[in-house]
CSV table of C-alpha atoms and ligand atoms in Angstrom, one decimal:
chain,number,residue,atom,x,y,z
A,1,UNK,CA,-29.6,186.2,-150.5
A,2,UNK,CA,-30.6,186.2,-146.8
A,3,UNK,CA,-30.0,189.4,-144.9
A,4,UNK,CA,-26.7,189.8,-143.1
A,5,UNK,CA,-26.9,189.8,-139.3
A,6,UNK,CA,-25.3,192.5,-137.1
A,7,UNK,CA,-22.3,191.0,-135.1
A,8,UNK,CA,-23.0,193.4,-132.2
A,9,UNK,CA,-26.5,191.9,-131.6
A,10,UNK,CA,-26.1,188.5,-133.1
A,11,UNK,CA,-27.6,185.8,-130.9
A,12,UNK,CA,-24.6,183.7,-129.9
A,13,UNK,CA,-26.7,181.8,-127.3
A,14,UNK,CA,-29.0,180.6,-130.0
A,15,UNK,CA,-26.0,179.4,-132.1
A,16,UNK,CA,-24.6,177.7,-129.0
A,17,UNK,CA,-27.9,175.9,-128.4
A,18,UNK,CA,-27.9,174.8,-132.1
A,19,UNK,CA,-24.4,173.2,-132.0
A,20,UNK,CA,-24.6,171.8,-128.5
A,21,UNK,CA,-26.3,168.5,-129.6
A,22,UNK,CA,-23.4,167.8,-132.0
A,23,UNK,CA,-21.8,164.8,-130.3
A,24,UNK,CA,-18.9,163.9,-132.6
A,25,UNK,CA,-15.2,164.2,-131.8
A,26,UNK,CA,-13.0,163.1,-128.9
A,27,UNK,CA,-11.3,165.1,-126.2
A,28,UNK,CA,-7.4,165.3,-126.5
A,29,UNK,CA,-5.6,162.9,-124.2
A,30,UNK,CA,-2.0,164.1,-124.5
A,31,UNK,CA,-1.8,165.4,-120.9
A,32,UNK,CA,-4.2,164.5,-117.9
A,33,UNK,CA,-5.5,168.1,-117.6
A,34,UNK,CA,-6.7,168.1,-121.3
A,35,UNK,CA,-8.2,164.6,-120.9
A,36,UNK,CA,-10.3,165.8,-118.0
A,37,UNK,CA,-12.0,168.6,-120.2
A,38,UNK,CA,-15.8,168.8,-120.1
A,39,UNK,CA,-16.9,167.5,-123.5
A,40,UNK,CA,-20.1,169.5,-123.2
A,41,UNK,CA,-18.5,172.9,-122.8
A,42,UNK,CA,-19.4,175.2,-125.6
A,43,UNK,CA,-18.5,178.9,-125.6
A,44,UNK,CA,-18.7,181.6,-128.3
A,45,UNK,CA,-17.6,185.2,-128.4
A,46,UNK,CA,-16.9,187.9,-130.9
A,47,UNK,CA,-15.3,191.4,-130.8
A,48,UNK,CA,-15.7,193.9,-133.6
A,49,UNK,CA,-12.8,196.0,-134.7
A,50,UNK,CA,-14.5,199.0,-133.0
A,51,UNK,CA,-14.5,197.2,-129.7
A,52,UNK,CA,-18.0,195.9,-129.2
A,53,UNK,CA,-18.0,192.5,-127.3
A,54,UNK,CA,-20.7,189.9,-127.8
A,55,UNK,CA,-20.6,186.6,-126.0
A,56,UNK,CA,-22.6,183.5,-125.2
A,57,UNK,CA,-23.0,181.6,-121.9
A,58,UNK,CA,-19.7,180.0,-120.7
A,59,UNK,CA,-17.6,182.7,-122.4
A,60,UNK,CA,-15.9,183.2,-119.1
A,61,UNK,CA,-14.8,179.6,-118.7
A,62,UNK,CA,-11.0,179.4,-118.9
A,63,UNK,CA,-9.0,176.7,-120.6
A,64,UNK,CA,-5.4,176.5,-121.8
A,65,UNK,CA,-4.9,178.2,-125.1
A,66,UNK,CA,-2.8,175.4,-126.7
A,67,UNK,CA,-2.0,175.9,-130.4
A,68,UNK,CA,-4.3,178.9,-130.7
A,69,UNK,CA,-1.3,180.7,-129.2
A,70,UNK,CA,0.8,180.1,-132.3
A,71,UNK,CA,-0.4,183.2,-134.4
A,72,UNK,CA,0.4,185.4,-131.4
A,73,UNK,CA,3.9,183.8,-130.8
A,74,UNK,CA,4.5,184.4,-134.5
A,75,UNK,CA,3.3,188.0,-134.1
A,76,UNK,CA,5.6,188.7,-131.1
A,77,UNK,CA,8.6,187.0,-132.9
A,78,UNK,CA,8.0,189.2,-136.0
A,79,UNK,CA,7.7,192.3,-133.8
A,80,UNK,CA,10.8,191.6,-131.8
A,81,UNK,CA,13.0,190.6,-134.8
A,82,UNK,CA,11.6,193.5,-137.0
A,83,UNK,CA,10.4,191.0,-139.5
A,84,UNK,CA,13.6,188.8,-139.6
A,85,UNK,CA,11.6,185.9,-138.2
A,86,UNK,CA,10.4,185.5,-141.8
A,87,UNK,CA,13.9,184.4,-142.9
A,88,UNK,CA,14.0,181.7,-140.2
A,89,UNK,CA,10.6,180.0,-140.6
A,90,UNK,CA,8.7,179.1,-143.8
A,91,UNK,CA,5.2,180.1,-144.7
A,92,UNK,CA,4.0,177.2,-146.7
A,93,UNK,CA,1.3,174.7,-145.7
A,94,UNK,CA,2.4,171.2,-145.0
A,95,UNK,CA,-0.7,169.1,-145.6
A,96,UNK,CA,0.5,167.1,-142.5
A,97,UNK,CA,-0.3,166.8,-138.8
A,98,UNK,CA,0.6,169.6,-136.4
A,99,UNK,CA,3.4,167.6,-134.8
A,100,UNK,CA,4.8,166.0,-137.9
A,101,UNK,CA,8.6,165.4,-137.5
A,102,UNK,CA,9.5,167.3,-140.7
A,103,UNK,CA,11.4,170.4,-141.7
A,104,UNK,CA,11.4,172.3,-145.0
A,105,UNK,CA,13.6,170.4,-147.4
A,106,UNK,CA,16.7,172.2,-148.5
A,107,UNK,CA,16.7,174.8,-145.7
A,108,UNK,CA,16.1,172.8,-142.5
A,109,UNK,CA,13.7,175.6,-141.4
A,110,UNK,CA,10.3,174.7,-139.9
A,111,UNK,CA,7.7,174.7,-142.6
A,112,UNK,CA,5.4,177.4,-141.1
A,113,UNK,CA,4.7,179.0,-137.7
A,114,UNK,CA,1.4,177.3,-137.2
A,115,UNK,CA,2.8,173.8,-136.8
A,116,UNK,CA,4.7,172.8,-133.7
A,117,UNK,CA,8.2,173.0,-135.3
A,118,UNK,CA,7.5,176.6,-136.4
A,119,UNK,CA,5.9,177.6,-133.1
A,120,UNK,CA,8.9,176.2,-131.2
A,121,UNK,CA,11.1,178.4,-133.4
A,122,UNK,CA,9.0,181.6,-133.0
A,123,UNK,CA,8.9,181.1,-129.3
A,124,UNK,CA,12.7,181.0,-129.3
A,125,UNK,CA,12.8,184.2,-131.3
A,126,UNK,CA,10.7,186.3,-128.9
A,127,UNK,CA,13.1,188.7,-127.2
A,128,UNK,CA,14.4,187.8,-123.7
A,129,UNK,CA,17.9,187.4,-122.3
A,130,UNK,CA,17.0,184.1,-120.6
A,131,UNK,CA,14.1,181.7,-120.2
A,132,UNK,CA,12.5,183.8,-117.5
A,133,UNK,CA,12.7,187.0,-119.5
A,134,UNK,CA,11.4,185.4,-122.6
A,135,UNK,CA,8.5,183.8,-120.7
A,136,UNK,CA,7.7,187.2,-119.2
A,137,UNK,CA,7.8,188.9,-122.6
A,138,UNK,CA,5.4,186.3,-124.0
A,139,UNK,CA,3.1,186.6,-121.0
A,140,UNK,CA,3.0,190.4,-121.3
A,141,UNK,CA,2.5,190.2,-125.1
A,142,UNK,CA,-0.4,187.7,-124.9
A,143,UNK,CA,-2.0,189.7,-122.1
A,144,UNK,CA,-1.8,192.8,-124.3
A,145,UNK,CA,-3.6,191.0,-127.1
A,146,UNK,CA,-6.3,189.8,-124.6
A,147,UNK,CA,-6.5,193.2,-122.9
A,148,UNK,CA,-6.1,191.8,-119.4
A,149,UNK,CA,-3.4,190.0,-117.4
A,150,UNK,CA,-3.7,186.3,-118.2
A,151,UNK,CA,-2.8,183.4,-115.9
A,152,UNK,CA,-0.6,180.5,-116.8
A,153,UNK,CA,-1.4,177.0,-115.4
A,154,UNK,CA,2.0,175.9,-114.2
A,155,UNK,CA,1.0,172.3,-113.9
A,156,UNK,CA,-0.1,172.2,-117.5
A,157,UNK,CA,3.1,173.9,-118.6
A,158,UNK,CA,5.1,171.3,-116.7
A,159,UNK,CA,3.3,168.4,-118.2
A,160,UNK,CA,3.4,169.8,-121.7
A,161,UNK,CA,7.2,170.2,-121.2
A,162,UNK,CA,7.7,166.7,-119.6
A,163,UNK,CA,5.4,164.8,-121.9
A,164,UNK,CA,6.2,166.7,-125.1
A,165,UNK,CA,8.5,164.1,-126.6
A,166,UNK,CA,7.7,165.1,-130.2
A,167,UNK,CA,8.4,168.7,-129.4
A,168,UNK,CA,11.8,167.7,-128.0
A,169,UNK,CA,12.4,165.7,-131.1
A,170,UNK,CA,11.6,168.6,-133.4
A,171,UNK,CA,13.8,171.0,-131.4
A,172,UNK,CA,16.7,168.5,-131.6
A,173,UNK,CA,16.1,168.2,-135.3
A,174,UNK,CA,16.2,172.0,-135.7
A,175,UNK,CA,19.4,172.2,-133.6
A,176,UNK,CA,21.0,169.6,-135.8
A,177,UNK,CA,20.1,171.7,-138.9
A,178,UNK,CA,21.5,174.8,-137.2
A,179,UNK,CA,18.2,176.6,-137.5
A,180,UNK,CA,17.4,176.8,-133.7
A,181,UNK,CA,19.7,179.1,-131.7
A,182,UNK,CA,18.3,178.4,-128.3
A,183,UNK,CA,18.8,175.1,-126.4
A,184,UNK,CA,16.4,172.3,-126.9
A,185,UNK,CA,15.0,172.1,-123.3
A,186,UNK,CA,14.7,175.8,-122.9
A,187,UNK,CA,12.9,176.1,-126.2
A,188,UNK,CA,10.4,173.4,-125.3
A,189,UNK,CA,9.9,174.9,-121.9
A,190,UNK,CA,9.1,178.4,-123.3
A,191,UNK,CA,6.7,177.0,-125.9
A,192,UNK,CA,5.0,174.7,-123.4
A,193,UNK,CA,4.4,177.6,-121.0
A,194,UNK,CA,2.9,179.7,-123.8
A,195,UNK,CA,0.5,176.8,-124.6
A,196,UNK,CA,-0.5,176.7,-120.9
A,197,UNK,CA,-1.7,180.3,-120.9
A,198,UNK,CA,-5.3,180.3,-119.7
A,199,UNK,CA,-8.0,182.1,-121.8
A,200,UNK,CA,-11.7,182.2,-122.0
A,201,UNK,CA,-13.7,182.7,-125.2
A,202,UNK,CA,-13.9,186.4,-124.7
A,203,UNK,CA,-10.1,186.7,-124.3
A,204,UNK,CA,-9.5,184.7,-127.4
A,205,UNK,CA,-12.0,186.7,-129.5
A,206,UNK,CA,-10.3,189.9,-128.4
A,207,UNK,CA,-6.9,188.5,-129.3
A,208,UNK,CA,-8.3,187.7,-132.8
A,209,UNK,CA,-9.9,191.1,-133.0
A,210,UNK,CA,-6.6,192.8,-132.2
A,211,UNK,CA,-5.1,191.1,-135.3
A,212,UNK,CA,-8.2,191.9,-137.3
A,213,UNK,CA,-7.9,195.6,-136.3
A,214,UNK,CA,-4.3,195.8,-137.6
A,215,UNK,CA,-2.5,195.1,-134.3
A,216,UNK,CA,-4.3,197.6,-132.1
A,217,UNK,CA,-6.4,196.2,-129.3
A,218,UNK,CA,-9.9,197.6,-130.0
A,219,UNK,CA,-11.0,197.5,-126.4
A,220,UNK,CA,-7.9,198.9,-124.6
A,221,UNK,CA,-6.6,201.0,-127.5
A,222,UNK,CA,-3.0,199.6,-127.0
A,223,UNK,CA,-0.9,199.0,-130.1
A,224,UNK,CA,0.3,195.5,-129.6
A,225,UNK,CA,2.0,194.8,-132.9
A,226,UNK,CA,2.3,196.8,-136.2
A,227,UNK,CA,-0.3,196.6,-139.0
A,228,UNK,CA,2.3,194.8,-141.2
A,229,UNK,CA,2.8,192.2,-138.5
A,230,UNK,CA,-0.9,191.7,-138.1
A,231,UNK,CA,-1.3,191.3,-141.9
A,232,UNK,CA,1.5,188.8,-142.1
A,233,UNK,CA,0.1,186.7,-139.3
A,234,UNK,CA,-3.4,186.6,-140.6
A,235,UNK,CA,-2.1,185.6,-144.1
A,236,UNK,CA,-0.4,182.6,-142.6
A,237,UNK,CA,-3.4,181.7,-140.5
A,238,UNK,CA,-5.4,181.6,-143.7
A,239,UNK,CA,-3.1,179.1,-145.4
A,240,UNK,CA,-1.8,177.1,-142.5
A,241,UNK,CA,-3.9,177.7,-139.4
A,242,UNK,CA,-5.9,174.5,-139.5
A,243,UNK,CA,-3.0,172.2,-140.5
A,244,UNK,CA,-3.9,169.5,-142.9
A,245,UNK,CA,-7.6,170.7,-142.7
A,246,UNK,CA,-6.7,174.3,-143.8
A,247,UNK,CA,-8.1,173.8,-147.4
A,248,UNK,CA,-11.4,172.4,-146.2
A,249,UNK,CA,-11.6,175.1,-143.5
A,250,UNK,CA,-11.0,177.9,-146.1
A,251,UNK,CA,-13.6,176.6,-148.4
A,252,UNK,CA,-16.3,176.0,-145.7
A,253,UNK,CA,-15.6,178.9,-143.3
A,254,UNK,CA,-13.5,181.3,-145.4
A,255,UNK,CA,-12.1,183.1,-142.3
A,256,UNK,CA,-8.4,182.9,-141.3
A,257,UNK,CA,-8.3,180.9,-138.0
A,258,UNK,CA,-6.1,178.8,-135.7
A,259,UNK,CA,-7.2,175.8,-133.7
A,260,UNK,CA,-5.8,174.2,-130.5
A,261,UNK,CA,-6.2,170.8,-128.9
A,262,UNK,CA,-8.0,172.1,-125.9
A,263,UNK,CA,-10.9,172.9,-128.3
A,264,UNK,CA,-10.0,176.5,-128.9
A,265,UNK,CA,-10.4,178.2,-132.2
A,266,UNK,CA,-9.6,181.8,-132.8
A,267,UNK,CA,-10.8,183.6,-136.0
A,268,UNK,CA,-9.7,186.9,-137.5
A,269,UNK,CA,-11.7,188.6,-140.2
A,270,UNK,CA,-9.5,191.6,-141.1
A,271,UNK,CA,-11.2,195.0,-140.8
A,272,UNK,CA,-14.3,193.3,-139.3
A,273,UNK,CA,-14.0,191.2,-136.2
A,274,UNK,CA,-12.3,188.6,-134.1
A,275,UNK,CA,-14.1,185.5,-132.8
A,276,UNK,CA,-13.6,182.5,-130.6
A,277,UNK,CA,-15.4,179.2,-130.7
A,278,UNK,CA,-14.5,176.8,-127.9
A,279,UNK,CA,-15.5,173.2,-127.4
A,280,UNK,CA,-13.2,170.3,-126.4
A,281,UNK,CA,-14.2,167.3,-128.7
A,282,UNK,CA,-11.8,167.3,-131.7
A,283,UNK,CA,-11.8,165.9,-135.2
A,284,UNK,CA,-8.9,163.8,-136.6
A,285,UNK,CA,-6.9,167.0,-137.4
A,286,UNK,CA,-7.1,168.3,-133.8
A,287,UNK,CA,-9.8,170.9,-134.5
A,288,UNK,CA,-12.9,171.4,-132.4
A,289,UNK,CA,-15.9,169.7,-134.1
A,290,UNK,CA,-18.5,172.0,-132.7
A,291,UNK,CA,-16.1,175.0,-133.2
A,292,UNK,CA,-15.8,174.2,-136.9
A,293,UNK,CA,-19.6,173.9,-137.3
A,294,UNK,CA,-20.2,177.1,-135.4
A,295,UNK,CA,-17.6,178.9,-137.5
A,296,UNK,CA,-19.4,177.8,-140.7
A,297,UNK,CA,-22.7,179.1,-139.4
A,298,UNK,CA,-21.2,182.3,-138.1
A,299,UNK,CA,-19.4,182.9,-141.4
A,300,UNK,CA,-22.6,182.4,-143.3
A,301,UNK,CA,-24.8,184.5,-141.0
A,302,UNK,CA,-22.4,187.4,-140.7
A,303,UNK,CA,-21.2,187.2,-144.4
A,304,UNK,CA,-17.6,186.7,-143.3
A,305,UNK,CA,-16.4,184.3,-146.1
A,306,UNK,CA,-13.3,185.9,-147.7
A,307,UNK,CA,-14.2,184.7,-151.2
A,308,UNK,CA,-18.0,184.9,-151.3
A,309,UNK,CA,-19.6,187.6,-153.4
A,310,UNK,CA,-23.2,188.9,-153.0
A,311,UNK,CA,-24.3,187.7,-156.4
B,401,LIG,N1,0.5,171.5,-126.5
B,401,LIG,C1,0.3,171.0,-127.8
B,401,LIG,C2,1.6,170.5,-128.4
B,401,LIG,O1,2.5,171.1,-128.7
B,401,LIG,C3,-0.4,171.9,-128.7
B,401,LIG,C4,-0.9,171.2,-129.8
B,401,LIG,C5,-2.1,171.8,-130.5
B,401,LIG,O2,-2.9,172.4,-129.8
B,401,LIG,N2,-2.4,171.4,-131.7
B,401,LIG,O3,1.8,169.4,-128.6
């Protein structure tokens, strides 16, 4: 077997140069700001659970987090409800697209927190007396995961809210099943604003590392969520994080991860590191093509695959 590289000194710029020529995939067009993304942007970062940060060129370029926010919304909902969020959202993979208009049969709950239905629900469970307070709690929580005060792009938030017809449909469906306590428009607004949180690859890697370190931010030392919550979130990322591509992802990369349509992917290797691979062109499942490829190589070089043995 080839020797295992050290994540602290691993050459992320060399990996970046290697995947840059990959030209497959298309940039998301759901809102104008995403359609304008630079298809040649590639950024990589990783943070070890003892707080060493390693990043490539462009790791400080910000983009909206999009669905890579979902594990963190789930984490905040679990934390704020003392685990009761697990009664209100399923944890089974759907084998369907992220915005499928479908709830769990029999219960009317969203199938899992990594698809839109589930993330709308977890956003509604984060504690806050009104929309503004809930937005503020989510903003503070995401910033704690990232170890710095994050910005929100209000124009992206507005467009996500206005143009998110399928998200409104999902929220209406959950209301009709009695599984969503908050109003439809407020729920979509809170979720849309969370998706419009601006992160760079380094932020996202540190967010993943905080989960991988059992909920304690390894750079700031702040306990963001409990170790039980971090474990629950990573478990669901492993089975549902890449939607209907989760099986292929687990076989090829073997590291729990969550993708977003801006081209973000956050990975959490428990007890080891968090990583982010960012590049806007997406495959049919809404996952960054270069990000997937880079994750495979990273997993191989750093021996991160959950199910590989050294035999
Ligand atoms: N903002 C997007 C939506 O809810 C996020 C989707 C995604 O990144 N997969 O529709």
